[in-house]
């Protein structure tokens, strides 16, 4: 595919960014090398005078930093410059693509319309997935609510049945008690009648000897 002028300029800028990254990497390697070399030099210097590093750490640290810190600064500066250059190149490339009306193709071989359609498709896909998740969440909530309602209704029915059984048992016990009381009352009435009859018979028997004695 033939690249446009904007794409060629973007390629040159990308090469500049790569060069800056390479220089930053080389500077970082030099900084590490200088740090290691300074540490080795301090170690040899202290050992030659039989001095421990802990006896005078300030001087050793100052020497190490003074030898290595310029390279670290250059490394950070080159890395920052590479990042800035990359950001500027991207902005230029995007502005050029917008000015061209999106008619040209990019390095990926897609026009602005195609990229916009893909962006919309991805957005619609995310929205559909979100709606699907919301529907599933609502369905789960409704299902849990229905299960709780069913469980509550079942417990209520069991409680009502239990109360009805207790009322039936109480009514049965009350009926048995009433029947027993009626039986006791009936027995007492029969006993009283029998006692009255026996008393009358005894009186009649007592009266008979008196009558016989009077006749004699």
PDB file of C-alpha atoms in Angstrom:
ATOM      1  CA  UNK A   1       0.000   0.000   0.000  1.00  0.00           C
ATOM      2  CA  UNK A   2       1.305   3.425  -0.927  1.00  0.00           C
ATOM      3  CA  UNK A   3       1.594   5.810   2.002  1.00  0.00           C
ATOM      4  CA  UNK A   4       0.460   9.408   1.836  1.00  0.00           C
ATOM      5  CA  UNK A   5       2.616  12.415   2.680  1.00  0.00           C
ATOM      6  CA  UNK A   6       1.190  12.602   6.168  1.00  0.00           C
ATOM      7  CA  UNK A   7       2.016   8.942   6.753  1.00  0.00           C
ATOM      8  CA  UNK A   8       5.610   9.480   5.545  1.00  0.00           C
ATOM      9  CA  UNK A   9       6.068  12.399   7.905  1.00  0.00           C
ATOM     10  CA  UNK A  10       4.671  10.280  10.708  1.00  0.00           C
ATOM     11  CA  UNK A  11       7.183   7.585   9.851  1.00  0.00           C
ATOM     12  CA  UNK A  12      10.093  10.068  10.066  1.00  0.00           C
ATOM     13  CA  UNK A  13       8.875  11.314  13.409  1.00  0.00           C
ATOM     14  CA  UNK A  14       8.563   7.748  14.660  1.00  0.00           C
ATOM     15  CA  UNK A  15      12.179   7.146  13.655  1.00  0.00           C
ATOM     16  CA  UNK A  16      13.215  10.200  15.678  1.00  0.00           C
ATOM     17  CA  UNK A  17      11.351   8.847  18.667  1.00  0.00           C
ATOM     18  CA  UNK A  18      13.116   5.500  18.295  1.00  0.00           C
ATOM     19  CA  UNK A  19      16.504   7.226  18.172  1.00  0.00           C
ATOM     20  CA  UNK A  20      15.694   9.152  21.342  1.00  0.00           C
ATOM     21  CA  UNK A  21      14.677   5.949  23.099  1.00  0.00           C
ATOM     22  CA  UNK A  22      17.939   4.294  22.023  1.00  0.00           C
ATOM     23  CA  UNK A  23      19.982   7.239  23.314  1.00  0.00           C
ATOM     24  CA  UNK A  24      18.101   7.116  26.623  1.00  0.00           C
ATOM     25  CA  UNK A  25      18.829   3.384  26.917  1.00  0.00           C
ATOM     26  CA  UNK A  26      22.540   3.912  26.177  1.00  0.00           C
ATOM     27  CA  UNK A  27      22.715   6.727  28.716  1.00  0.00           C
ATOM     28  CA  UNK A  28      21.023   4.497  31.302  1.00  0.00           C
ATOM     29  CA  UNK A  29      23.616   1.777  30.647  1.00  0.00           C
ATOM     30  CA  UNK A  30      26.426   4.297  31.129  1.00  0.00           C
ATOM     31  CA  UNK A  31      24.823   5.559  34.345  1.00  0.00           C
ATOM     32  CA  UNK A  32      24.622   2.041  35.756  1.00  0.00           C
ATOM     33  CA  UNK A  33      28.221   1.365  34.665  1.00  0.00           C
ATOM     34  CA  UNK A  34      29.433   4.531  36.358  1.00  0.00           C
ATOM     35  CA  UNK A  35      27.523   3.660  39.522  1.00  0.00           C
ATOM     36  CA  UNK A  36      29.053   0.183  39.709  1.00  0.00           C
ATOM     37  CA  UNK A  37      32.530   1.557  38.928  1.00  0.00           C
ATOM     38  CA  UNK A  38      32.210   4.192  41.646  1.00  0.00           C
ATOM     39  CA  UNK A  39      31.137   1.603  44.185  1.00  0.00           C
ATOM     40  CA  UNK A  40      34.092  -0.611  43.298  1.00  0.00           C
ATOM     41  CA  UNK A  41      36.491   2.336  43.522  1.00  0.00           C
ATOM     42  CA  UNK A  42      35.163   3.341  46.947  1.00  0.00           C
ATOM     43  CA  UNK A  43      35.416  -0.244  48.134  1.00  0.00           C
ATOM     44  CA  UNK A  44      39.055  -0.491  46.998  1.00  0.00           C
ATOM     45  CA  UNK A  45      39.861   2.932  48.468  1.00  0.00           C
ATOM     46  CA  UNK A  46      38.445   2.038  51.871  1.00  0.00           C
ATOM     47  CA  UNK A  47      40.098  -1.386  51.862  1.00  0.00           C
ATOM     48  CA  UNK A  48      43.503   0.125  51.034  1.00  0.00           C
ATOM     49  CA  UNK A  49      43.271   2.327  54.151  1.00  0.00           C
ATOM     50  CA  UNK A  50      41.545  -0.385  56.213  1.00  0.00           C
ATOM     51  CA  UNK A  51      38.457   1.752  56.628  1.00  0.00           C
ATOM     52  CA  UNK A  52      34.907   0.441  56.794  1.00  0.00           C
ATOM     53  CA  UNK A  53      32.176   2.011  54.704  1.00  0.00           C
ATOM     54  CA  UNK A  54      30.036   2.397  57.804  1.00  0.00           C
ATOM     55  CA  UNK A  55      32.750   4.573  59.371  1.00  0.00           C
ATOM     56  CA  UNK A  56      32.381   7.292  56.735  1.00  0.00           C
ATOM     57  CA  UNK A  57      29.367   6.598  54.481  1.00  0.00           C
ATOM     58  CA  UNK A  58      28.732  10.238  53.576  1.00  0.00           C
ATOM     59  CA  UNK A  59      31.904  10.706  51.586  1.00  0.00           C
ATOM     60  CA  UNK A  60      31.406   7.459  49.674  1.00  0.00           C
ATOM     61  CA  UNK A  61      27.812   8.285  48.754  1.00  0.00           C
ATOM     62  CA  UNK A  62      28.760  11.782  47.621  1.00  0.00           C
ATOM     63  CA  UNK A  63      31.450  10.342  45.335  1.00  0.00           C
ATOM     64  CA  UNK A  64      29.075   7.767  43.816  1.00  0.00           C
ATOM     65  CA  UNK A  65      26.357  10.335  43.204  1.00  0.00           C
ATOM     66  CA  UNK A  66      28.729  12.887  41.741  1.00  0.00           C
ATOM     67  CA  UNK A  67      30.057  10.324  39.255  1.00  0.00           C
ATOM     68  CA  UNK A  68      26.716   8.869  38.114  1.00  0.00           C
ATOM     69  CA  UNK A  69      23.962  11.446  38.528  1.00  0.00           C
ATOM     70  CA  UNK A  70      24.690  13.446  35.302  1.00  0.00           C
ATOM     71  CA  UNK A  71      24.069  10.305  33.241  1.00  0.00           C
ATOM     72  CA  UNK A  72      20.821   9.612  35.095  1.00  0.00           C
ATOM     73  CA  UNK A  73      19.706  13.165  34.369  1.00  0.00           C
ATOM     74  CA  UNK A  74      20.510  12.753  30.681  1.00  0.00           C
ATOM     75  CA  UNK A  75      18.658   9.440  30.636  1.00  0.00           C
ATOM     76  CA  UNK A  76      15.516  11.014  32.125  1.00  0.00           C
ATOM     77  CA  UNK A  77      15.738  14.012  29.795  1.00  0.00           C
ATOM     78  CA  UNK A  78      16.075  11.858  26.662  1.00  0.00           C
ATOM     79  CA  UNK A  79      13.255   9.570  27.755  1.00  0.00           C
ATOM     80  CA  UNK A  80      10.972  12.546  28.435  1.00  0.00           C
ATOM     81  CA  UNK A  81      11.893  14.102  25.089  1.00  0.00           C
ATOM     82  CA  UNK A  82      11.065  10.839  23.320  1.00  0.00           C
ATOM     83  CA  UNK A  83       7.670  10.692  25.002  1.00  0.00           C
ATOM     84  CA  UNK A  84       6.910  14.303  24.128  1.00  0.00           C
ATOM     85  CA  UNK A  85       7.976  13.796  20.509  1.00  0.00           C
ATOM     86  CA  UNK A  86       5.742  10.745  20.242  1.00  0.00           C
ATOM     87  CA  UNK A  87       2.790  12.669  21.647  1.00  0.00           C
ATOM     88  CA  UNK A  88       3.386  15.559  19.226  1.00  0.00           C
ATOM     89  CA  UNK A  89       3.661  13.178  16.261  1.00  0.00           C
ATOM     90  CA  UNK A  90       0.373  11.525  17.187  1.00  0.00           C
ATOM     91  CA  UNK A  91      -1.334  14.902  17.463  1.00  0.00           C
ATOM     92  CA  UNK A  92       0.029  15.995  14.073  1.00  0.00           C
ATOM     93  CA  UNK A  93      -1.005  12.776  12.442  1.00  0.00           C
ATOM     94  CA  UNK A  94      -4.526  12.970  13.895  1.00  0.00           C
ATOM     95  CA  UNK A  95      -4.905  16.616  12.823  1.00  0.00           C
ATOM     96  CA  UNK A  96      -3.765  15.793   9.303  1.00  0.00           C
ATOM     97  CA  UNK A  97      -6.221  12.910   9.105  1.00  0.00           C
ATOM     98  CA  UNK A  98      -9.088  15.155  10.217  1.00  0.00           C
ATOM     99  CA  UNK A  99      -8.090  17.913   7.752  1.00  0.00           C
ATOM    100  CA  UNK A 100      -8.076  15.416   4.889  1.00  0.00           C
ATOM    101  CA  UNK A 101     -11.710  14.642   5.675  1.00  0.00           C
ATOM    102  CA  UNK A 102     -10.997  11.076   6.601  1.00  0.00           C
ATOM    103  CA  UNK A 103     -10.877  10.023   2.935  1.00  0.00           C
ATOM    104  CA  UNK A 104      -7.381   8.591   3.091  1.00  0.00           C
ATOM    105  CA  UNK A 105      -6.355   5.351   4.711  1.00  0.00           C
ATOM    106  CA  UNK A 106      -4.124   5.158   7.748  1.00  0.00           C
ATOM    107  CA  UNK A 107      -1.093   2.974   8.296  1.00  0.00           C
ATOM    108  CA  UNK A 108      -3.432   0.202   9.435  1.00  0.00           C
ATOM    109  CA  UNK A 109      -5.210   0.272   6.054  1.00  0.00           C
ATOM    110  CA  UNK A 110      -8.540   1.557   7.444  1.00  0.00           C
ATOM    111  CA  UNK A 111     -10.280   4.781   6.547  1.00  0.00           C
ATOM    112  CA  UNK A 112     -11.730   7.208   9.038  1.00  0.00           C
ATOM    113  CA  UNK A 113     -15.263   5.999   8.198  1.00  0.00           C
ATOM    114  CA  UNK A 114     -14.298   2.404   8.890  1.00  0.00           C
ATOM    115  CA  UNK A 115     -12.671   3.309  12.184  1.00  0.00           C
ATOM    116  CA  UNK A 116     -15.725   5.369  13.172  1.00  0.00           C
ATOM    117  CA  UNK A 117     -18.006   2.451  12.281  1.00  0.00           C
ATOM    118  CA  UNK A 118     -15.862   0.099  14.337  1.00  0.00           C
ATOM    119  CA  UNK A 119     -15.942   2.516  17.254  1.00  0.00           C
ATOM    120  CA  UNK A 120     -19.732   2.736  17.071  1.00  0.00           C
ATOM    121  CA  UNK A 121     -20.006  -1.041  16.799  1.00  0.00           C
ATOM    122  CA  UNK A 122     -17.825  -1.497  19.876  1.00  0.00           C
ATOM    123  CA  UNK A 123     -19.893   1.094  21.734  1.00  0.00           C
ATOM    124  CA  UNK A 124     -23.161  -0.626  20.788  1.00  0.00           C
ATOM    125  CA  UNK A 125     -21.697  -3.972  21.814  1.00  0.00           C
ATOM    126  CA  UNK A 126     -20.710  -2.586  25.211  1.00  0.00           C
ATOM    127  CA  UNK A 127     -24.175  -1.074  25.636  1.00  0.00           C
ATOM    128  CA  UNK A 128     -25.856  -4.378  24.746  1.00  0.00           C
ATOM    129  CA  UNK A 129     -23.616  -6.256  27.161  1.00  0.00           C
ATOM    130  CA  UNK A 130     -24.437  -3.713  29.856  1.00  0.00           C
ATOM    131  CA  UNK A 131     -28.168  -4.046  29.158  1.00  0.00           C
ATOM    132  CA  UNK A 132     -27.855  -7.819  29.259  1.00  0.00           C
ATOM    133  CA  UNK A 133     -26.083  -7.660  32.604  1.00  0.00           C
ATOM    134  CA  UNK A 134     -28.739  -5.304  33.963  1.00  0.00           C
ATOM    135  CA  UNK A 135     -31.506  -7.637  32.760  1.00  0.00           C
ATOM    136  CA  UNK A 136     -29.804 -10.657  34.331  1.00  0.00           C
ATOM    137  CA  UNK A 137     -29.337  -8.742  37.580  1.00  0.00           C
ATOM    138  CA  UNK A 138     -33.011  -7.680  37.576  1.00  0.00           C
ATOM    139  CA  UNK A 139     -34.072 -11.252  36.832  1.00  0.00           C
ATOM    140  CA  UNK A 140     -31.991 -12.580  39.714  1.00  0.00           C
ATOM    141  CA  UNK A 141     -33.450  -9.975  42.073  1.00  0.00           C
ATOM    142  CA  UNK A 142     -37.017 -10.816  40.953  1.00  0.00           C
ATOM    143  CA  UNK A 143     -36.334 -14.534  41.341  1.00  0.00           C
ATOM    144  CA  UNK A 144     -34.946 -14.089  44.841  1.00  0.00           C
ATOM    145  CA  UNK A 145     -37.911 -11.894  45.756  1.00  0.00           C
ATOM    146  CA  UNK A 146     -40.371 -14.514  44.446  1.00  0.00           C
ATOM    147  CA  UNK A 147     -38.565 -17.252  46.379  1.00  0.00           C
ATOM    148  CA  UNK A 148     -38.748 -15.182  49.560  1.00  0.00           C
ATOM    149  CA  UNK A 149     -42.449 -14.489  49.019  1.00  0.00           C
ATOM    150  CA  UNK A 150     -43.144 -18.189  48.423  1.00  0.00           C
ATOM    151  CA  UNK A 151     -41.164 -19.136  51.517  1.00  0.00           C
ATOM    152  CA  UNK A 152     -43.004 -16.513  53.571  1.00  0.00           C
ATOM    153  CA  UNK A 153     -46.405 -17.762  52.289  1.00  0.00           C
ATOM    154  CA  UNK A 154     -45.436 -21.358  53.064  1.00  0.00           C
ATOM    155  CA  UNK A 155     -44.404 -20.443  56.600  1.00  0.00           C
ATOM    156  CA  UNK A 156     -47.642 -18.494  57.044  1.00  0.00           C
ATOM    157  CA  UNK A 157     -49.714 -21.480  55.847  1.00  0.00           C
ATOM    158  CA  UNK A 158     -47.811 -23.827  58.191  1.00  0.00           C
ATOM    159  CA  UNK A 159     -48.390 -21.457  61.093  1.00  0.00           C
ATOM    160  CA  UNK A 160     -52.113 -21.188  60.278  1.00  0.00           C
ATOM    161  CA  UNK A 161     -52.410 -24.954  60.031  1.00  0.00           C
ATOM    162  CA  UNK A 162     -50.666 -25.327  63.360  1.00  0.00           C
ATOM    163  CA  UNK A 163     -53.060 -22.857  64.989  1.00  0.00           C
ATOM    164  CA  UNK A 164     -56.082 -24.615  63.423  1.00  0.00           C
ATOM    165  CA  UNK A 165     -54.865 -27.983  64.736  1.00  0.00           C
ATOM    166  CA  UNK A 166     -54.403 -26.510  68.189  1.00  0.00           C
ATOM    167  CA  UNK A 167     -57.910 -25.002  68.099  1.00  0.00           C
ATOM    168  CA  UNK A 168     -59.345 -28.354  66.982  1.00  0.00           C
ATOM    169  CA  UNK A 169     -57.525 -30.155  69.802  1.00  0.00           C
ATOM    170  CA  UNK A 170     -58.797 -27.600  72.315  1.00  0.00           C
ATOM    171  CA  UNK A 171     -62.360 -27.983  71.035  1.00  0.00           C
ATOM    172  CA  UNK A 172     -62.104 -31.773  71.241  1.00  0.00           C
ATOM    173  CA  UNK A 173     -60.739 -31.624  74.784  1.00  0.00           C
ATOM    174  CA  UNK A 174     -63.513 -29.222  75.772  1.00  0.00           C
ATOM    175  CA  UNK A 175     -66.152 -31.543  74.281  1.00  0.00           C
ATOM    176  CA  UNK A 176     -64.745 -34.562  76.112  1.00  0.00           C
ATOM    177  CA  UNK A 177     -64.737 -32.578  79.340  1.00  0.00           C
ATOM    178  CA  UNK A 178     -68.354 -31.551  78.844  1.00  0.00           C
ATOM    179  CA  UNK A 179     -69.394 -35.156  78.140  1.00  0.00           C
ATOM    180  CA  UNK A 180     -67.620 -36.309  81.277  1.00  0.00           C
ATOM    181  CA  UNK A 181     -69.377 -33.630  83.320  1.00  0.00           C
ATOM    182  CA  UNK A 182     -72.763 -34.649  81.885  1.00  0.00           C
ATOM    183  CA  UNK A 183     -72.037 -38.282  82.715  1.00  0.00           C
ATOM    184  CA  UNK A 184     -71.100 -37.365  86.286  1.00  0.00           C
ATOM    185  CA  UNK A 185     -74.280 -35.330  86.699  1.00  0.00           C
ATOM    186  CA  UNK A 186     -76.414 -38.174  85.349  1.00  0.00           C
ATOM    187  CA  UNK A 187     -74.740 -40.662  87.696  1.00  0.00           C
ATOM    188  CA  UNK A 188     -75.317 -38.404  90.645  1.00  0.00           C
ATOM    189  CA  UNK A 189     -79.035 -38.060  89.758  1.00  0.00           C
ATOM    190  CA  UNK A 190     -79.464 -41.821  89.454  1.00  0.00           C
ATOM    191  CA  UNK A 191     -77.650 -42.350  92.749  1.00  0.00           C
ATOM    192  CA  UNK A 192     -79.857 -39.796  94.470  1.00  0.00           C
ATOM    193  CA  UNK A 193     -83.011 -41.470  93.124  1.00  0.00           C
ATOM    194  CA  UNK A 194     -81.805 -44.862  94.290  1.00  0.00           C
ATOM    195  CA  UNK A 195     -80.978 -43.494  97.709  1.00  0.00           C
ATOM    196  CA  UNK A 196     -84.407 -41.931  98.001  1.00  0.00           C
ATOM    197  CA  UNK A 197     -86.070 -45.213  97.013  1.00  0.00           C
ATOM    198  CA  UNK A 198     -84.047 -47.193  99.527  1.00  0.00           C
ATOM    199  CA  UNK A 199     -84.919 -44.727 102.298  1.00  0.00           C
ATOM    200  CA  UNK A 200     -88.587 -45.049 101.459  1.00  0.00           C
ATOM    201  CA  UNK A 201     -88.345 -48.839 101.575  1.00  0.00           C
ATOM    202  CA  UNK A 202     -86.626 -48.710 104.969  1.00  0.00           C
ATOM    203  CA  UNK A 203     -89.352 -46.467 106.320  1.00  0.00           C
ATOM    204  CA  UNK A 204     -92.009 -48.802 105.034  1.00  0.00           C
ATOM    205  CA  UNK A 205     -90.270 -51.776 106.642  1.00  0.00           C
ATOM    206  CA  UNK A 206     -90.088 -49.938 109.955  1.00  0.00           C
ATOM    207  CA  UNK A 207     -93.740 -49.113 109.711  1.00  0.00           C
ATOM    208  CA  UNK A 208     -94.794 -52.752 109.197  1.00  0.00           C
ATOM    209  CA  UNK A 209     -93.647 -54.123 112.643  1.00  0.00           C
ATOM    210  CA  UNK A 210     -95.447 -51.284 114.376  1.00  0.00           C
ATOM    211  CA  UNK A 211     -98.628 -52.117 112.518  1.00  0.00           C
ATOM    212  CA  UNK A 212     -98.303 -55.798 113.422  1.00  0.00           C
ATOM    213  CA  UNK A 213     -97.810 -54.956 117.129  1.00  0.00           C
ATOM    214  CA  UNK A 214    -100.926 -52.806 117.117  1.00  0.00           C
ATOM    215  CA  UNK A 215    -102.999 -55.581 115.602  1.00  0.00           C
ATOM    216  CA  UNK A 216    -101.986 -57.998 118.358  1.00  0.00           C
TER     217      UNK A 216
END
